[in-house]
Short mmCIF file of C-alpha atoms in Angstrom, two decimals:
data_model
loop_
_atom_site.label_atom_id
_atom_site.label_comp_id
_atom_site.label_asym_id
_atom_site.label_seq_id
_atom_site.Cartn_x
_atom_site.Cartn_y
_atom_site.Cartn_z
CA MET E 151 40.28 8.06 -13.16
CA LYS E 152 38.37 5.02 -11.79
CA GLU E 153 39.83 5.57 -8.09
CA GLN E 154 39.68 8.74 -8.23
CA ILE E 155 35.95 8.26 -9.00
CA LEU E 156 35.40 5.56 -6.10
CA ILE E 157 36.94 7.71 -3.57
CA ALA E 158 34.51 10.53 -4.34
CA ALA E 159 31.49 8.49 -4.06
CA ARG E 160 32.82 6.61 -1.22
CA GLN E 161 33.84 10.00 0.66
CA THR E 162 30.20 11.06 -0.01
CA ILE E 163 28.62 8.21 1.45
CA GLU E 164 30.79 8.29 4.69
CA THR E 165 30.00 12.36 5.08
CA GLU E 166 26.19 11.98 4.60
CA LEU E 167 26.32 8.74 7.19
CA ARG E 168 28.40 10.37 9.38
CA GLU E 169 25.87 13.54 9.86
CA ALA E 170 23.11 11.42 9.38
CA THR E 171 24.42 9.57 12.83
CA SER E 172 23.90 12.88 15.10
CA LEU E 173 19.60 12.85 14.13
CA PRO E 174 18.58 9.88 17.12
CA GLU E 175 19.80 12.32 19.52
CA ARG E 176 17.76 15.38 17.96
CA LEU E 177 13.99 13.99 18.74
CA ASP E 178 13.53 16.37 21.49
CA ASP E 179 10.49 18.15 22.75
CA ASP E 180 9.98 19.78 19.50
CA PHE E 181 10.04 16.79 17.49
CA LEU E 182 7.20 15.45 20.30
CA ARG E 183 5.59 18.52 19.82
CA ALA E 184 5.19 18.54 15.80
CA CYS E 185 3.60 14.65 16.27
CA GLU E 186 1.34 16.03 18.27
CA LEU E 187 0.23 18.99 16.26
CA ILE E 188 -0.65 16.47 13.42
CA LEU E 189 -2.27 13.97 15.37
CA ALA E 190 -4.28 16.86 16.72
CA CYS E 191 -4.82 18.39 13.10
CA SER E 192 -8.28 18.16 12.08
CA GLY E 193 -7.68 19.63 8.63
CA LYS E 194 -4.38 18.62 6.29
CA VAL E 195 -0.75 18.49 6.13
CA ILE E 196 0.57 20.85 3.95
CA VAL E 197 4.35 20.53 3.33
CA SER E 198 6.47 22.84 1.18
CA GLY E 199 10.01 24.07 0.06
CA ILE E 200 12.31 25.48 -2.38
CA GLY E 201 14.85 24.13 -4.38
CA LYS E 202 15.87 20.85 -3.13
CA SER E 203 13.86 21.80 -0.22
CA GLY E 204 10.85 21.12 -2.43
CA HIS E 205 11.82 17.82 -3.63
CA ILE E 206 12.61 16.38 -0.09
CA GLY E 207 9.19 17.80 0.85
CA ARG E 208 7.45 16.11 -1.83
CA LYS E 209 8.70 13.19 -0.86
CA ILE E 210 7.70 13.67 2.89
CA ALA E 211 4.59 14.65 1.79
CA ALA E 212 3.82 11.38 -0.40
CA THR E 213 5.33 9.40 2.75
CA LEU E 214 2.89 11.08 5.41
CA ALA E 215 -0.33 10.65 3.00
CA SER E 216 0.43 7.11 2.74
CA THR E 217 0.88 6.34 5.84
CA GLY E 218 -2.38 7.66 7.61
CA THR E 219 -1.68 11.54 7.79
CA PRO E 220 -3.38 13.59 4.79
CA ALA E 221 -0.63 15.32 3.38
CA PHE E 222 0.22 17.10 0.24
CA TYR E 223 3.06 19.60 -1.20
CA VAL E 224 2.62 23.44 -2.16
CA HIS E 225 5.32 25.21 -3.86
CA PRO E 226 6.10 28.26 -2.00
CA ALA E 227 5.99 30.41 -5.23
CA GLU E 228 2.78 29.35 -6.46
CA ALA E 229 1.40 29.52 -2.38
CA LEU E 230 1.99 33.36 -3.06
CA HIS E 231 0.30 33.65 -6.22
CA GLY E 232 -3.33 31.71 -5.02
CA ASP E 233 -2.05 28.52 -3.68
CA LEU E 234 -2.44 29.78 0.09
CA GLY E 235 -5.97 29.19 -0.81
CA MET E 236 -5.60 25.68 -0.41
CA ILE E 237 -4.76 26.35 3.36
CA ALA E 238 -7.25 26.79 6.04
CA ALA E 239 -7.59 27.38 9.70
CA GLY E 240 -6.76 23.82 11.64
CA ASP E 241 -4.54 22.71 9.28
CA VAL E 242 -0.75 21.91 9.44
CA VAL E 243 2.00 23.64 7.66
CA VAL E 244 5.53 21.98 7.23
CA LEU E 245 8.18 24.55 6.36
CA ILE E 246 11.46 23.43 5.01
CA SER E 247 14.78 25.72 4.53
CA TYR E 248 18.27 24.77 5.53
CA SER E 249 19.11 28.33 5.92
CA GLY E 250 15.71 29.44 7.59
CA HIS E 251 15.76 32.60 5.33
CA ALA E 252 13.64 31.90 2.38
CA ALA E 253 11.86 34.67 1.31
CA GLU E 254 8.70 32.77 0.71
CA PHE E 255 8.58 31.73 3.52
CA ARG E 256 9.35 35.01 5.43
CA ARG E 257 6.29 36.56 3.25
CA MET E 258 3.81 33.76 4.01
CA MET E 259 4.64 33.20 7.58
CA PRO E 260 2.03 36.22 9.04
CA LEU E 261 -0.70 34.69 6.16
CA LEU E 262 -0.11 31.32 7.95
CA LYS E 263 -0.40 32.87 11.53
CA ALA E 264 -3.36 35.00 10.71
CA LEU E 265 -5.45 31.78 9.64
CA PRO E 266 -4.31 30.43 12.04
CA VAL E 267 -1.93 27.19 11.05
CA SER E 268 0.52 25.17 13.20
CA VAL E 269 3.90 25.86 11.61
CA ILE E 270 6.90 23.03 11.61
CA ALA E 271 10.20 24.25 10.51
CA PHE E 272 12.55 22.03 9.12
CA THR E 273 15.70 23.89 8.90
CA GLY E 274 19.32 23.76 9.65
CA ASN E 275 19.33 26.99 11.95
CA ARG E 276 16.96 27.31 14.57
CA ALA E 277 18.04 31.03 15.06
CA SER E 278 16.63 31.96 11.57
CA PRO E 279 13.80 33.88 10.95
CA LEU E 280 11.72 30.57 10.01
CA GLY E 281 13.30 28.63 13.35
CA GLU E 282 11.77 31.55 15.54
CA ALA E 283 8.62 32.05 13.79
CA ALA E 284 7.95 28.27 13.64
CA ASP E 285 5.76 26.55 16.50
CA CYS E 286 7.98 23.87 16.81
CA CYS E 287 11.59 23.48 14.83
CA ILE E 288 13.16 20.12 13.49
CA ASN E 289 17.08 20.22 13.58
CA ILE E 290 18.23 19.16 10.40
CA HIS E 291 21.98 20.93 11.20
CA VAL E 292 24.80 19.31 9.40
CA GLU E 293 28.71 20.08 10.18
CA ASN E 294 29.40 18.79 6.42
CA GLU E 295 27.57 19.02 3.32
CA ALA E 296 29.05 16.03 1.11
CA CYS E 297 29.27 18.56 -1.61
CA PRO E 298 33.24 19.14 -1.97
CA LEU E 299 31.94 22.92 -2.52
CA GLY E 300 29.43 23.04 0.15
CA LEU E 301 26.99 24.73 -1.64
CA ALA E 302 24.68 21.49 -3.04
CA PRO E 303 22.29 20.35 -0.77
CA THR E 304 23.71 17.12 -0.04
CA SER E 305 23.88 16.16 3.41
CA SER E 306 21.36 18.48 4.67
CA ALA E 307 19.22 17.31 1.94
CA VAL E 308 19.36 13.34 3.74
CA ASN E 309 18.82 14.75 7.20
CA THR E 310 15.25 16.36 6.10
CA LEU E 311 14.44 13.25 4.24
CA ILE E 312 15.41 10.76 7.37
CA MET E 313 13.89 13.19 9.70
CA GLY E 314 10.71 13.38 7.85
CA ASP E 315 10.42 9.48 7.78
CA ALA E 316 10.89 9.66 11.33
CA MET E 317 8.13 11.85 11.68
CA ALA E 318 5.78 9.71 9.04
CA ILE E 319 6.54 6.26 10.73
CA ALA E 320 6.16 7.50 14.46
CA LEU E 321 3.07 8.81 13.24
CA MET E 322 1.89 5.72 11.22
CA ARG E 323 2.39 3.58 14.31
CA THR E 324 0.93 6.00 16.73
CA ARG E 325 -2.36 5.58 14.81
CA ASN E 326 -2.01 2.04 14.74
CA PHE E 327 -1.91 2.22 10.61
CA SER E 328 -2.29 -1.19 9.66
CA GLU E 329 -1.49 -3.57 6.57
CA GLN E 330 -5.29 -3.36 5.55
CA ASP E 331 -5.12 0.50 6.05
CA TYR E 332 -1.87 0.96 4.00
CA ALA E 333 -3.40 -1.47 1.41
CA ARG E 334 -6.49 1.33 0.95
CA THR E 335 -3.76 3.71 -0.18
CA HIS E 336 -1.95 1.77 -2.44
CA PRO E 337 -4.85 -0.47 -4.16
CA ALA E 338 -2.84 -0.65 -7.73
CA GLY E 339 0.13 -2.17 -5.98
CA SER E 340 0.42 -5.93 -5.21
CA LEU E 341 -0.02 -5.62 -1.20
CA GLY E 342 -3.11 -4.28 -2.07
CA THR E 343 -4.57 -6.56 -4.29
CA LYS E 344 -3.28 -9.28 -1.86
CA LEU E 345 -5.08 -7.74 1.02
CA LEU E 346 -8.27 -6.39 -0.92
CA CYS E 347 -8.95 -8.22 -3.55
CA ARG E 348 -11.77 -10.79 -2.82
CA VAL E 349 -13.19 -14.02 -4.20
CA GLN E 350 -16.48 -12.28 -5.57
CA ASP E 351 -14.05 -9.73 -7.39
CA ILE E 352 -12.66 -11.92 -9.82
CA MET E 353 -14.52 -15.36 -9.77
CA ARG E 354 -16.34 -16.82 -12.95
CA THR E 355 -20.11 -15.95 -13.25
CA GLU E 356 -23.61 -17.08 -15.19
CA ALA E 357 -22.61 -19.04 -18.23
CA LYS E 358 -19.00 -19.71 -17.16
CA VAL E 359 -20.29 -21.72 -13.89
CA PRO E 360 -19.81 -25.25 -15.00
CA LEU E 361 -22.98 -26.83 -13.14
CA VAL E 362 -25.03 -29.73 -13.22
CA GLN E 363 -28.11 -30.72 -11.15
CA ALA E 364 -27.54 -33.84 -9.42
CA THR E 365 -29.89 -36.10 -11.57
CA ALA E 366 -27.95 -35.27 -14.38
CA THR E 367 -25.89 -38.00 -16.13
CA VAL E 368 -22.27 -38.29 -16.23
CA HIS E 369 -21.83 -37.82 -20.18
CA ASP E 370 -23.57 -34.43 -19.04
CA ALA E 371 -20.85 -33.20 -16.38
CA LEU E 372 -18.34 -34.32 -19.20
CA PHE E 373 -20.03 -31.71 -21.70
CA GLU E 374 -19.71 -29.53 -18.58
CA LEU E 375 -15.96 -30.41 -18.14
CA THR E 376 -15.31 -29.73 -21.87
CA ARG E 377 -16.95 -26.51 -22.15
CA THR E 378 -15.54 -24.74 -19.51
CA GLY E 379 -12.25 -26.14 -19.00
CA LEU E 380 -12.03 -25.53 -15.56
CA GLY E 381 -11.47 -28.94 -14.07
CA LEU E 382 -14.26 -29.63 -12.24
CA VAL E 383 -18.26 -29.42 -12.22
CA ALA E 384 -20.65 -28.15 -9.32
CA VAL E 385 -23.29 -30.73 -8.84
CA THR E 386 -26.56 -28.97 -7.02
CA VAL E 387 -29.60 -29.80 -5.85
CA GLY E 388 -32.68 -27.46 -5.57
CA ASP E 389 -32.00 -24.27 -6.23
CA ARG E 390 -28.29 -24.36 -6.88
CA ARG E 391 -27.43 -25.83 -3.41
CA LEU E 392 -24.12 -27.62 -3.62
CA ALA E 393 -24.22 -31.17 -3.03
CA GLY E 394 -20.82 -32.19 -4.43
CA VAL E 395 -18.10 -31.87 -7.10
CA PHE E 396 -17.10 -33.77 -9.82
CA THR E 397 -13.65 -33.26 -11.01
CA ASP E 398 -11.60 -34.67 -14.12
CA GLY E 399 -10.03 -36.87 -11.16
CA ASP E 400 -13.41 -38.48 -10.39
CA LEU E 401 -14.10 -39.31 -14.03
CA ARG E 402 -11.06 -41.22 -14.78
CA ARG E 403 -11.79 -42.98 -11.40
CA TRP E 404 -15.31 -43.77 -12.37
CA LEU E 405 -14.57 -45.02 -15.86
CA LEU E 406 -11.40 -46.98 -14.47
CA LYS E 407 -13.69 -48.66 -12.38
CA GLY E 408 -16.06 -49.98 -15.16
CA GLY E 409 -19.26 -46.96 -14.75
CA ALA E 410 -21.57 -45.87 -17.37
CA LEU E 411 -21.64 -42.39 -18.93
CA SER E 412 -25.31 -42.70 -18.59
CA SER E 413 -25.09 -43.11 -14.73
CA PRO E 414 -25.93 -40.31 -12.35
CA VAL E 415 -23.30 -38.13 -11.83
CA GLN E 416 -24.37 -37.66 -7.98
CA ASP E 417 -22.89 -41.81 -8.35
CA ALA E 418 -19.66 -40.56 -9.45
CA MET E 419 -18.69 -37.11 -7.69
CA THR E 420 -16.94 -36.31 -4.47
CA PHE E 421 -19.18 -35.49 -1.64
CA PRO E 422 -19.77 -33.09 -0.17
CA GLY E 423 -17.12 -31.12 -1.97
CA PHE E 424 -14.59 -28.69 -1.23
CA SER E 425 -16.23 -24.80 -1.97
CA LEU E 426 -15.11 -21.32 -1.53
CA SER E 427 -16.55 -18.53 0.23
CA ALA E 428 -17.17 -15.10 -2.03
CA SER E 429 -16.70 -12.77 0.59
CA GLN E 430 -12.86 -14.90 1.05
CA LEU E 431 -9.74 -12.98 0.59
CA ALA E 432 -8.26 -14.08 -3.08
CA ALA E 433 -4.99 -14.79 -1.35
CA GLU E 434 -6.78 -16.64 1.56
CA ALA E 435 -8.55 -19.03 -1.53
CA GLN E 436 -4.97 -19.02 -3.01
CA ALA E 437 -3.65 -20.60 -0.07
CA LEU E 438 -7.15 -23.26 0.53
CA LEU E 439 -6.44 -24.41 -2.97
CA GLN E 440 -2.83 -25.40 -2.61
CA GLU E 441 -3.25 -26.64 1.05
CA ARG E 442 -5.63 -28.98 -0.41
CA ARG E 443 -3.70 -29.93 -3.69
CA ILE E 444 -6.35 -28.85 -6.01
CA SER E 445 -6.41 -26.26 -8.64
CA ALA E 446 -10.53 -25.19 -8.60
CA ALA E 447 -13.73 -25.05 -6.44
CA PRO E 448 -17.18 -23.34 -7.08
CA VAL E 449 -17.84 -20.39 -5.13
CA THR E 450 -21.35 -20.48 -2.43
CA SER E 451 -22.81 -17.58 -1.05
CA ASP E 452 -23.75 -17.10 2.82
CA THR E 453 -26.86 -19.67 2.20
CA GLY E 454 -24.99 -22.36 0.36
CA GLN E 455 -25.76 -21.87 -2.95
CA VAL E 456 -23.39 -22.04 -6.00
CA ILE E 457 -22.80 -18.17 -7.26
CA GLY E 458 -19.63 -18.84 -9.15
CA ALA E 459 -16.10 -20.83 -9.61
CA ILE E 460 -12.57 -19.84 -9.47
CA ASN E 461 -9.11 -21.52 -10.32
CA ALA E 462 -5.49 -20.89 -9.43
CA HIS E 463 -4.95 -19.23 -12.77
CA ASP E 464 -7.96 -17.01 -12.05
CA ILE E 465 -6.19 -15.78 -8.88
CA ARG E 466 -3.07 -15.63 -10.56
CA GLU E 467 -4.11 -13.38 -13.14
CA ALA E 468 -5.54 -10.80 -10.37
CA GLY E 469 -1.94 -10.28 -9.60
CA ILE E 470 -1.82 -12.83 -6.48
#
């Protein structure tokens, strides 16, 4: 029984891979025309399909939307009961039906043409009503489904998904869709956090910032070190302009050489001290801290005033 399971699984994979190998040859004028229609579209791309084609259509719409092409999925039955109102003149509609004979699409097609919208068909039968009515036809034909009954969409579903991915990525590259663009559509993901989160978004502010004037004593700075637990104190002059930093290491070195706690902290601090900009990406700040082998830094404004502080733990907590 175990061997039968493995044989069936292996045959399924081999069949689907074999059918997929013919797809590069089908990147023809219709594929180019479909991409041009979408690139020129000032509206939306609406993807629709019934049954397994609908499941694949949802994935294609999601991939398009996350890679720079505004798109969403509409169920064909719902479209015939009001959701056609989501489609407007100037949109592009992608209809997926392997046979090309889906009854819902036959009813939808005259209405779509009347809007008018451009229609792209994903079908295994160019000579079908859908294939002939569409403005361009993406060929997803297979010789054999992996299903031994030849009934369940298996190889054809894979071919549809691959051609949908090919179209989405071709459009993405043509639009010069960047990592930053991708991050804006995935702000909750790790990439979005890395590319969008800035120091000002996660830094400590107000009372959480360890801060003393340059005229304060080492004892005052020690109190701030203890109060905030950040590992450093920003030493400022005037209107909070950074003069230097006083760290745990500075304190140890000061005491080892016989320095007094009553001495001015400016005599014991590190000058000028390293600081981060509030507008820097948090990932960049993390790299700078690692490069200098320090765990924390004050954050300054464009005019050099201390407005916050941050350490490596804060950055890790932000998911970077």
